Short mmCIF file of C-alpha atoms in Angstrom, two decimals:
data_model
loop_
_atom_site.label_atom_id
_atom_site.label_comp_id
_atom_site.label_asym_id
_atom_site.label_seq_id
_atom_site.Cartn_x
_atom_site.Cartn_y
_atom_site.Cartn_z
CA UNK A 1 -46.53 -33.10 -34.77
CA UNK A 2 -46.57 -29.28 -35.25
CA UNK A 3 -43.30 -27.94 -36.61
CA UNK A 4 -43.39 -25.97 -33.13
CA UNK A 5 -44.14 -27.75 -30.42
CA UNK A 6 -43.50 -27.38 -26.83
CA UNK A 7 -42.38 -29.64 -24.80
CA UNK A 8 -41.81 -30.39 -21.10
CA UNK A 9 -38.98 -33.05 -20.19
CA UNK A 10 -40.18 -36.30 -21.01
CA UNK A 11 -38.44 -39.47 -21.82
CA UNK A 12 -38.28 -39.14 -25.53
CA UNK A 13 -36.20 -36.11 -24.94
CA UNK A 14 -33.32 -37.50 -22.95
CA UNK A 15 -32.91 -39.89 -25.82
CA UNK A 16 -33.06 -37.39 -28.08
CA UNK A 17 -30.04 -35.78 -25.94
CA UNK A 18 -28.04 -38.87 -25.11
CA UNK A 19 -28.28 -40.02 -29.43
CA UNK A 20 -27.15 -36.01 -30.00
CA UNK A 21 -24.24 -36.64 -27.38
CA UNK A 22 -23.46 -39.74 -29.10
CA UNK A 23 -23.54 -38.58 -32.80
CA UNK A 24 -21.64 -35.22 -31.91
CA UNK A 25 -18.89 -36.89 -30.03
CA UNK A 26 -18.04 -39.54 -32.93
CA UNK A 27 -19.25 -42.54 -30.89
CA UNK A 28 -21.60 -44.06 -33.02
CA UNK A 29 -19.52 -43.62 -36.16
CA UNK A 30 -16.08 -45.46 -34.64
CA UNK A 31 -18.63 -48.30 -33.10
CA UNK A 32 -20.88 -48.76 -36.44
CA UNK A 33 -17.56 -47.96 -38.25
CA UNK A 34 -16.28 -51.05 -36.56
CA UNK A 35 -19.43 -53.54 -36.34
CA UNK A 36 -19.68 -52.77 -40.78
CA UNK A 37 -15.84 -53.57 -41.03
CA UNK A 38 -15.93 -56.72 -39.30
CA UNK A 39 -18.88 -57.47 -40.98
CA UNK A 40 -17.69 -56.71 -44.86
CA UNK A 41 -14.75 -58.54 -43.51
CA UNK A 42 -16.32 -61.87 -43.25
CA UNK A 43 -18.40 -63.36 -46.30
CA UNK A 44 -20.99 -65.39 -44.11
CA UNK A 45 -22.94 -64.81 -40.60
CA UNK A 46 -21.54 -66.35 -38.19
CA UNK A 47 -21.71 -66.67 -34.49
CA UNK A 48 -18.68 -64.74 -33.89
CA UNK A 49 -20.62 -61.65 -35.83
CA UNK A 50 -23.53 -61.72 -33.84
CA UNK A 51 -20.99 -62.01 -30.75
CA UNK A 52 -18.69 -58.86 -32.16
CA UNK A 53 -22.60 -57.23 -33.36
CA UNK A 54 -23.87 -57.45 -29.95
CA UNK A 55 -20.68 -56.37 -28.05
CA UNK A 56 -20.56 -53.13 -30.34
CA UNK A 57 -24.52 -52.63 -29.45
CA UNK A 58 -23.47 -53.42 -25.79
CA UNK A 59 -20.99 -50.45 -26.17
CA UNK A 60 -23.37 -48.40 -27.92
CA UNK A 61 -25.87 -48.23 -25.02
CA UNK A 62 -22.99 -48.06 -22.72
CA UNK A 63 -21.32 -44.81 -24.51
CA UNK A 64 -25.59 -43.09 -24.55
CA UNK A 65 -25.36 -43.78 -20.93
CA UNK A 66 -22.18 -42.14 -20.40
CA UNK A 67 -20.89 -40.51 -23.30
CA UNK A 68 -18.08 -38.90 -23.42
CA UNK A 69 -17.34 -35.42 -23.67
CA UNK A 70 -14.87 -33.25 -24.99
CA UNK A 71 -13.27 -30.66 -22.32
CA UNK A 72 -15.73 -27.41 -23.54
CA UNK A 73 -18.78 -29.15 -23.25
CA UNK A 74 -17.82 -30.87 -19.61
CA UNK A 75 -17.24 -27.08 -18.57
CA UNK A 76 -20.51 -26.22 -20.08
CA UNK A 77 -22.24 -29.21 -18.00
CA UNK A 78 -20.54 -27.77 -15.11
CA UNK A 79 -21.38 -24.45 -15.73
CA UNK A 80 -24.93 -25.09 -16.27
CA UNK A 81 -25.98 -27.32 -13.39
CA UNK A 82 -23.96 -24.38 -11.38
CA UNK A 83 -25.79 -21.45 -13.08
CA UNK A 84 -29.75 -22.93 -12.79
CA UNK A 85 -28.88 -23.19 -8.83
CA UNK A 86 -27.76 -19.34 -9.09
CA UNK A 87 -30.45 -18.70 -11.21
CA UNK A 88 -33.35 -20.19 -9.25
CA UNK A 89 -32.07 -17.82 -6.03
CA UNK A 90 -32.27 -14.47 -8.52
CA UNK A 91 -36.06 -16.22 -8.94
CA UNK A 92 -36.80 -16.43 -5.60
CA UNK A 93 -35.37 -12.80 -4.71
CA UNK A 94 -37.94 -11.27 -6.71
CA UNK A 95 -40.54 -13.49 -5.73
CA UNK A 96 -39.35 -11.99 -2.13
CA UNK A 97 -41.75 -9.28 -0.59
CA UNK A 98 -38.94 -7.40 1.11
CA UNK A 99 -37.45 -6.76 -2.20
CA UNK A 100 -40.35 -4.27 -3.25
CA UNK A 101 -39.55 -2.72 0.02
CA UNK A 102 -37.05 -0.21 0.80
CA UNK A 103 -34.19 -0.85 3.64
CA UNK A 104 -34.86 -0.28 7.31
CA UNK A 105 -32.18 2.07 7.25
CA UNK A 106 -33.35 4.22 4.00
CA UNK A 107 -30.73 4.19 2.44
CA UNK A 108 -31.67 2.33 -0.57
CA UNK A 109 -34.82 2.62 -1.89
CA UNK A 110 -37.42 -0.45 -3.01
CA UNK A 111 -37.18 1.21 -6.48
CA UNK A 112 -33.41 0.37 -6.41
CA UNK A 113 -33.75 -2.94 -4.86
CA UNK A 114 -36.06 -3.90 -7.55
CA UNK A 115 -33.66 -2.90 -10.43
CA UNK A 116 -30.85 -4.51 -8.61
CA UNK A 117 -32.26 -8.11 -8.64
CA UNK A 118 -34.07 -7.77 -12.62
CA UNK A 119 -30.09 -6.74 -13.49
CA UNK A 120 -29.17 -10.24 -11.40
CA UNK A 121 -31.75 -12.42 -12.94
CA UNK A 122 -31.25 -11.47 -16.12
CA UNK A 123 -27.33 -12.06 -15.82
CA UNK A 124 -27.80 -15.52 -14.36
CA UNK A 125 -30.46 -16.20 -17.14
CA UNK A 126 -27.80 -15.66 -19.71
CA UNK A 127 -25.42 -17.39 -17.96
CA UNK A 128 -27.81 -20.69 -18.02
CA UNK A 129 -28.71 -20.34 -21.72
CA UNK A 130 -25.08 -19.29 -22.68
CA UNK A 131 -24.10 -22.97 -21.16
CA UNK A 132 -27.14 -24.68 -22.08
CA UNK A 133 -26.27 -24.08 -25.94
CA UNK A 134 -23.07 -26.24 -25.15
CA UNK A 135 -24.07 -28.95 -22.95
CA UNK A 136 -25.01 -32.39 -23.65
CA UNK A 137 -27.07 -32.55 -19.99
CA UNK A 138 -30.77 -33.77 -20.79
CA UNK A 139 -31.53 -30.74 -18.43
CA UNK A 140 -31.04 -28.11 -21.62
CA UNK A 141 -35.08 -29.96 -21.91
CA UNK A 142 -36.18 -27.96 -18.74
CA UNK A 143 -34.36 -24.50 -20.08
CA UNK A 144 -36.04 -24.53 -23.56
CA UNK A 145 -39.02 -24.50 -21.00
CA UNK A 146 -38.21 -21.97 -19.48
CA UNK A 147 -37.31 -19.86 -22.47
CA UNK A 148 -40.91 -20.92 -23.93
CA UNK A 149 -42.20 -19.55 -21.06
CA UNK A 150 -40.24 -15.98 -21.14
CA UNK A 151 -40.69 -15.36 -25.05
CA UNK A 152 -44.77 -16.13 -23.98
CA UNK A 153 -44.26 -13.42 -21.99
CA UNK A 154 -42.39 -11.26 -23.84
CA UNK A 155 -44.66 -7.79 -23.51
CA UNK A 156 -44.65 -8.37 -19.93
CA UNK A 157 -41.06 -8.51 -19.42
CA UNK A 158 -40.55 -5.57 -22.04
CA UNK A 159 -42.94 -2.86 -19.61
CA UNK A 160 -40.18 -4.07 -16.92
CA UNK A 161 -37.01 -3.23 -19.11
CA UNK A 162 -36.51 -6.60 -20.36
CA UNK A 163 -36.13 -7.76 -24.13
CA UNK A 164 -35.54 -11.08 -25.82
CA UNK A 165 -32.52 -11.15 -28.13
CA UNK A 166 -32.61 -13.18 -31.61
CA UNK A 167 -30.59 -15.73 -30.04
CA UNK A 168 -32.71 -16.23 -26.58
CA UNK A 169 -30.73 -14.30 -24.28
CA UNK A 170 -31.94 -11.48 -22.60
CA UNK A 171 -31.09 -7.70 -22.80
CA UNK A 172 -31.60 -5.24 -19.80
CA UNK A 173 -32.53 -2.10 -19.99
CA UNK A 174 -31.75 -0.28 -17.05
CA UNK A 175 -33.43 3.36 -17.70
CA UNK A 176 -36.85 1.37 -18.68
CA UNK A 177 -36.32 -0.50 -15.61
CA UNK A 178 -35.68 1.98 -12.96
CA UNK A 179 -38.93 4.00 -14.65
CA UNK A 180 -40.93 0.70 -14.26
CA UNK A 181 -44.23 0.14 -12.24
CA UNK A 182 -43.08 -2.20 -9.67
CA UNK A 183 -45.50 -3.69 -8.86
CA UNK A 184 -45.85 -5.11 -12.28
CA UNK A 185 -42.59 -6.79 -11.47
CA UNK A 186 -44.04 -8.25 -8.59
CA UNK A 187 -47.05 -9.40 -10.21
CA UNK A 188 -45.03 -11.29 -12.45
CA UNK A 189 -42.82 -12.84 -10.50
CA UNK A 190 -45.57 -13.68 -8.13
CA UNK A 191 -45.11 -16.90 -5.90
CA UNK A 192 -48.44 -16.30 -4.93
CA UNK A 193 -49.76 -16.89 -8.59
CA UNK A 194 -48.77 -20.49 -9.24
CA UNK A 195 -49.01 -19.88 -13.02
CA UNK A 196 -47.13 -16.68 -12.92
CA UNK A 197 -44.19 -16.22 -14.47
CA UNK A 198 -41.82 -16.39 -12.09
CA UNK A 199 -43.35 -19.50 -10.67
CA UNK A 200 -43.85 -21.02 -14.12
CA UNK A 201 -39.49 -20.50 -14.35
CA UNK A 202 -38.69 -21.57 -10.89
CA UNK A 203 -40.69 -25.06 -11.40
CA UNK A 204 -38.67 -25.63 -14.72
CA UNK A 205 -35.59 -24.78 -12.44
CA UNK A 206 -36.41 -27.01 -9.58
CA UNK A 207 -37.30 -29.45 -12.16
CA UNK A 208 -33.69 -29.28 -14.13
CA UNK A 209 -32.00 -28.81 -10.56
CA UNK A 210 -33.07 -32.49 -9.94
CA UNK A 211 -32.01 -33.71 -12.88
CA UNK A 212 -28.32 -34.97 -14.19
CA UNK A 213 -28.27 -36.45 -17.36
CA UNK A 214 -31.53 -38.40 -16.46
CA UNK A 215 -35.30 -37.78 -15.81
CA UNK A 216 -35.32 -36.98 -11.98
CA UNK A 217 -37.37 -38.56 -9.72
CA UNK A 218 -39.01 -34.87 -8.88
CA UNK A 219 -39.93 -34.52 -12.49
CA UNK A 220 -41.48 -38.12 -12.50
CA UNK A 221 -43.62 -37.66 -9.20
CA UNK A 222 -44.79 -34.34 -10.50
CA UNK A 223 -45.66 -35.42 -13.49
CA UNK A 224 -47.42 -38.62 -11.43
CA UNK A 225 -49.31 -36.07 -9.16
CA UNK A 226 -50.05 -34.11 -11.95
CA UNK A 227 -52.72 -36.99 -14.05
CA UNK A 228 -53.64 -37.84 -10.54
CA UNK A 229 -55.54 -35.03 -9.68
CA UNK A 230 -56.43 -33.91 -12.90
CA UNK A 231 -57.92 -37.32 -13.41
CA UNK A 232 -58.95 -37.66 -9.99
CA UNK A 233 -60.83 -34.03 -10.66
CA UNK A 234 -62.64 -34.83 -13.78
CA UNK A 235 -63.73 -38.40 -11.84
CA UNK A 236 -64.95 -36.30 -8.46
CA UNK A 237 -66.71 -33.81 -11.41
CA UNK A 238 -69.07 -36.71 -12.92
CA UNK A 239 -69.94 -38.31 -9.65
CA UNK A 240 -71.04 -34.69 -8.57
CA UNK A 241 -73.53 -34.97 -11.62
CA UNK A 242 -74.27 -38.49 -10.85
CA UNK A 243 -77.89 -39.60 -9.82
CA UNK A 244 -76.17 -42.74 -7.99
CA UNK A 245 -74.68 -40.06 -5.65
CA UNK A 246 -77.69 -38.57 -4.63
CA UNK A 247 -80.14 -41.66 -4.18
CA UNK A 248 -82.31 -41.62 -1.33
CA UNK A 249 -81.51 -43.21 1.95
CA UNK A 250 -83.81 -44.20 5.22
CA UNK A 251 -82.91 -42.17 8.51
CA UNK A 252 -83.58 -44.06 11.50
CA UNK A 253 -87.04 -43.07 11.65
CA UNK A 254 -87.55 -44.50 8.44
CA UNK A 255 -87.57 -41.07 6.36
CA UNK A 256 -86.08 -40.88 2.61
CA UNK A 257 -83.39 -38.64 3.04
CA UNK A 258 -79.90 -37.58 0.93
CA UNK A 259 -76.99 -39.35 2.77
CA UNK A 260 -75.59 -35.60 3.17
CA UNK A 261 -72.11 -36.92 4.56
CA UNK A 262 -71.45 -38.98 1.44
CA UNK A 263 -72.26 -36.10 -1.30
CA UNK A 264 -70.05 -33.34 1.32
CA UNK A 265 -66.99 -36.21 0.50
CA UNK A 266 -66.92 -35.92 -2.95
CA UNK A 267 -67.73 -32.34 -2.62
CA UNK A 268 -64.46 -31.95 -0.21
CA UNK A 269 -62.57 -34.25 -3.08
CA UNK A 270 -63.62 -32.39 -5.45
CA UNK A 271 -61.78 -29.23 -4.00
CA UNK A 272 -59.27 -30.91 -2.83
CA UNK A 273 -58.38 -32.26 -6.33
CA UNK A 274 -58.93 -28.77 -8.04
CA UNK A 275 -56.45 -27.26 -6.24
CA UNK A 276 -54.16 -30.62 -6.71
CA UNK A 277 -54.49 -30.54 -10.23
CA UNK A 278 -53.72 -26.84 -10.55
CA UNK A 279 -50.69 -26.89 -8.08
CA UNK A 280 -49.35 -29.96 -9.87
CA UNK A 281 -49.76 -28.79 -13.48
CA UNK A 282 -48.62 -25.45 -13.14
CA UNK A 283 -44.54 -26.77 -14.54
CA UNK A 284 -46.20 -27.99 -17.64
CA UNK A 285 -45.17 -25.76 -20.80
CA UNK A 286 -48.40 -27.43 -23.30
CA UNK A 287 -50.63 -25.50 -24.93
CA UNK A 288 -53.15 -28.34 -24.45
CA UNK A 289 -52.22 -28.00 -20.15
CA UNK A 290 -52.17 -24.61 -21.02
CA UNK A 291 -55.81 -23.66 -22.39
CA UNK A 292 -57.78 -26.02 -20.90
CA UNK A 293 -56.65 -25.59 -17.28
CA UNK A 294 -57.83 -21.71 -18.41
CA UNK A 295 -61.29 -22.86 -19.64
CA UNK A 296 -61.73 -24.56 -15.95
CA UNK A 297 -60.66 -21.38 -14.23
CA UNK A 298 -63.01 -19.52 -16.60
CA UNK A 299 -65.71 -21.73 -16.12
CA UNK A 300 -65.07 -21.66 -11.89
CA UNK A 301 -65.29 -17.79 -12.33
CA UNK A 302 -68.20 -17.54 -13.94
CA UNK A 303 -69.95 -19.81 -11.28
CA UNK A 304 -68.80 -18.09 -8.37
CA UNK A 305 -71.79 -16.99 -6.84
CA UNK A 306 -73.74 -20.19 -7.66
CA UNK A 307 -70.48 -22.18 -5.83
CA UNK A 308 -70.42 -19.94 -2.75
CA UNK A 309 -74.43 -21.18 -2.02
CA UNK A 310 -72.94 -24.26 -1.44
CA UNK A 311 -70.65 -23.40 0.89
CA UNK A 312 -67.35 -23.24 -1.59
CA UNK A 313 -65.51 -20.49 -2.60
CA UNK A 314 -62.38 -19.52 -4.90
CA UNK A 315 -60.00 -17.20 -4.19
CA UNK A 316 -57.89 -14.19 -6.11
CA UNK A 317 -55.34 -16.97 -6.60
CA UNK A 318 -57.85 -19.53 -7.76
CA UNK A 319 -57.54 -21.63 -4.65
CA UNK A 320 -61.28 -23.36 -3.19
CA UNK A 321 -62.05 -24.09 -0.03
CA UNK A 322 -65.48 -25.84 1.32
CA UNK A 323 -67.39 -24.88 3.81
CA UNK A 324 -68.82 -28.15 5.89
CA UNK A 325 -71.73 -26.59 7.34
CA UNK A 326 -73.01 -24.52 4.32
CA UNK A 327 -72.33 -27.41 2.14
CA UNK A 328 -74.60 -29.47 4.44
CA UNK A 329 -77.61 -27.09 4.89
CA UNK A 330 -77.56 -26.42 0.78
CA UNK A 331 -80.66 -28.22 -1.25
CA UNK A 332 -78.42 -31.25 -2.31
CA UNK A 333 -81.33 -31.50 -5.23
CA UNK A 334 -80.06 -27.78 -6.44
CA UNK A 335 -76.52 -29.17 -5.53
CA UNK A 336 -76.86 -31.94 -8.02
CA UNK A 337 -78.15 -29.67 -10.73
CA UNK A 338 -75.86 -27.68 -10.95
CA UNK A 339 -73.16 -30.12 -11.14
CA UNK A 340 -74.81 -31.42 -13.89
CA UNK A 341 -74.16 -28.49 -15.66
CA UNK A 342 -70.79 -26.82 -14.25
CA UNK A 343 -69.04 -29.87 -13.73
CA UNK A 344 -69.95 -31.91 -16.61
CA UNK A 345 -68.42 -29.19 -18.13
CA UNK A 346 -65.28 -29.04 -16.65
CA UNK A 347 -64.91 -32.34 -16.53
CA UNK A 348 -63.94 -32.04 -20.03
CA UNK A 349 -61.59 -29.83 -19.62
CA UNK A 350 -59.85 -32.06 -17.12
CA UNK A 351 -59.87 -35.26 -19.22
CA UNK A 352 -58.14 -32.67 -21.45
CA UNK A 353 -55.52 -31.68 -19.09
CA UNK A 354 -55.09 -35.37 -17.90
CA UNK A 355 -54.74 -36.21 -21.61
CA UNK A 356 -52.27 -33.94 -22.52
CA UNK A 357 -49.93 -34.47 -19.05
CA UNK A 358 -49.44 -38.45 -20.04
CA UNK A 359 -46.22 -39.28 -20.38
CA UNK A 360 -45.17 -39.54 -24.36
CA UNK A 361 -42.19 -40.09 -25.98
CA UNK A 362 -41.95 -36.95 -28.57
CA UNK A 363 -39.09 -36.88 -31.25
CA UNK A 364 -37.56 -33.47 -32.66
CA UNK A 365 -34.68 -32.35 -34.79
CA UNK A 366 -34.70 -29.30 -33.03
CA UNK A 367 -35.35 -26.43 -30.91
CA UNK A 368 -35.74 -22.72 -31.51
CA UNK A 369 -34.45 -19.60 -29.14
CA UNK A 370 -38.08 -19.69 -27.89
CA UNK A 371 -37.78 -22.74 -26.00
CA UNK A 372 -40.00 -25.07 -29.07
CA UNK A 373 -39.33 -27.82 -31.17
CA UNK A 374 -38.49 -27.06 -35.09
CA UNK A 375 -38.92 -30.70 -36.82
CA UNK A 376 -37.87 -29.33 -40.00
CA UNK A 377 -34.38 -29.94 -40.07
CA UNK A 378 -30.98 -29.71 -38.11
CA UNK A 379 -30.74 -25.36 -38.99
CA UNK A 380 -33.28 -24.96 -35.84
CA UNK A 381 -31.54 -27.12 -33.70
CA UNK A 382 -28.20 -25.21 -34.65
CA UNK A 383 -29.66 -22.07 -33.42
CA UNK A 384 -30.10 -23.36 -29.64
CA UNK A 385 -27.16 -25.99 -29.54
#
């Protein structure tokens, strides 16, 4: 493992944060303080010390499951679960096209409205992160993510009148602000952009919204949805390339012909799953997610043209659609060629993304104002904690 690594909420992490809830609240030191006592006690095994050993292992998982807090960090759960549902509707304000416009009456301008909910957002994004640094909620996972995600996009924020302090929080500057382009706001709070910004923050949001203590069941079915199209994309890819696909069947008059309807299905899958995978994988804070979802856009851009002969077509906001009867009249011979080549290719990329997206237990000692893991010892951890 890199010493930083990014992460995005998986099981190894709630562990991580239940064993830290355990260790900083003195519960496994008074329950392996008690299981070595009884044990130096008494000069032989015995069946009443592997009774007392696995009652104080019993307790053990019992106190990771609900360990117990001291008053400060209960008001810092509280605060936090509180402050992401505050936070998520400053997200969705600016995502809101009537913000960038001004008031039917006049009286306040767009201008103003604009600077009004960046001074909101970042308020409620402190709040979040000022909580998160005290609470033992496996959530904190989800706002790392989202502070990954706003130090990535640091410069942006910056031409808006937004900087990133040492410690994570934010710092407004209003005069920047109120000079700023606003439609760069817009741009990157986009909800029409599903790897903007803004939507990048809201997901981890929704995601840690879901979530108390525990892996949601939103997190898991994203995460599910997620492989499924991405492997479900690299699978409709190769059978695009495939000569079994495109083997020669008899019409009723006893012509060879392409069964047409059969190579338009896995052409229809195939956009179908593009968009899946993208929509689905857009929460996902790994470089590896990251870059190769950006090779397959890259890739689909460059093809553009040769993609719209058959009927399919992409978007501003990388979103395909398929045309049934272009598909159909294409030359399913030039169809299959070029599959050979552009989606061979991107099938790659996908077997990537699908790699990358399974599930894995990761272990860290730490994580940094930036939202990444520091494995080198406890100092990192300190700084977000």
């Amino acid at each position: 493992m890199n010493a930083n690594q990014s992460f995005f909420g998986g099981t190894g992490n709630n562990n991580f944060f239940s064993d830290y809830a355990s260790i900083r609240n003195g519960s496994y030191r008074r329950l392996l303080k008690a299981y070595y006592g009884r044990n130096n006690n008494s000069g032989t095994a015995s069946s009443g010390t592997r009774a007392n050993t696995s009652n104080v292992l019993e307790q053990i998982l019992a106190e990771r499951r609900n360990p117990k807090v001291s008053k400060q960090t209960s008001e810092a759960n509280s605060k936090l679960t509180s402050g992401i549902s505050t936070l998520t509707s400053a997200v969705k304000t600016l995502q809101n096209d009537k913000t960038y416009t001004a008031s039917e009456d006049g009286k306040t301008s767009a201008q103003d409205k604009v600077v009004s909910a960046l001074k909101k957002y970042v308020t409620e994004y402190n709040d979040v992160v000022s909580a998160a640094k005290q609470s033992t909620l496996s959530k904190t996972s989800h706002v790392a993510s989202m502070m990954k995600s706003t130090n990535a996009n640091a410069d942006k924020l910056k031409e808006i009148g937004i900087t990133i302090n040492a410690n994570g929080t934010l710092q407004f500057i209003e005069n920047q602000a109120k000079n700023a382009d606003i439609s760069k706001v817009q741009n990157l709070f986009s909800s029409k952009n599903s790897m903007s910004y803004g939507s990048t923050v809201l997901s981890r949001l929704q995601f840690a919204g879901g979530t108390s203590g525990t892996t949601g069941s939103t997190e898991k079915e994203d995460t599910v949805t997620s492989i499924s199209s991405a492997a479900a994309f690299k699978a409709d890819s190769k059978k695009l390339a495939s000569d079994e696909l495109y083997e020669k069947v008899k019409d009723q008059n006893g012509k060879e012909t392409y069964d047409i309807d059969k190579i338009f299905s896995a052409a229809k899958s195939f956009v179908k799953n593009y968009n899946g995978m993208f929509d689905a994988a857009k929460s996902s804070t790994d470089s590896g997610v990251a870059t190769n979802l950006s090779y397959i856009k890259d890739k689909t851009e460059k093809n553009k043209e040769a993609l719209a002969q058959f009927g399919i077509s992409v978007d501003a906001n990388n979103k395909m659609t398929i045309d049934e009867d272009t598909f159909k009249k294409s030359d399913m011979s030039n169809v299959q060629k070029f599959f050979k080549d552009y989606g061979l290719s991107v099938a790659t990329n996908a077997s990537l993304v699908d790699h990358y997206l399974t599930p894995m237990s990761k272990n860290a000692n730490g994580y940094t104002p930036a939202g990444t893991y520091n494995v080198q010892g406890a100092s990192q951890f300190n700084d977000f904690i």
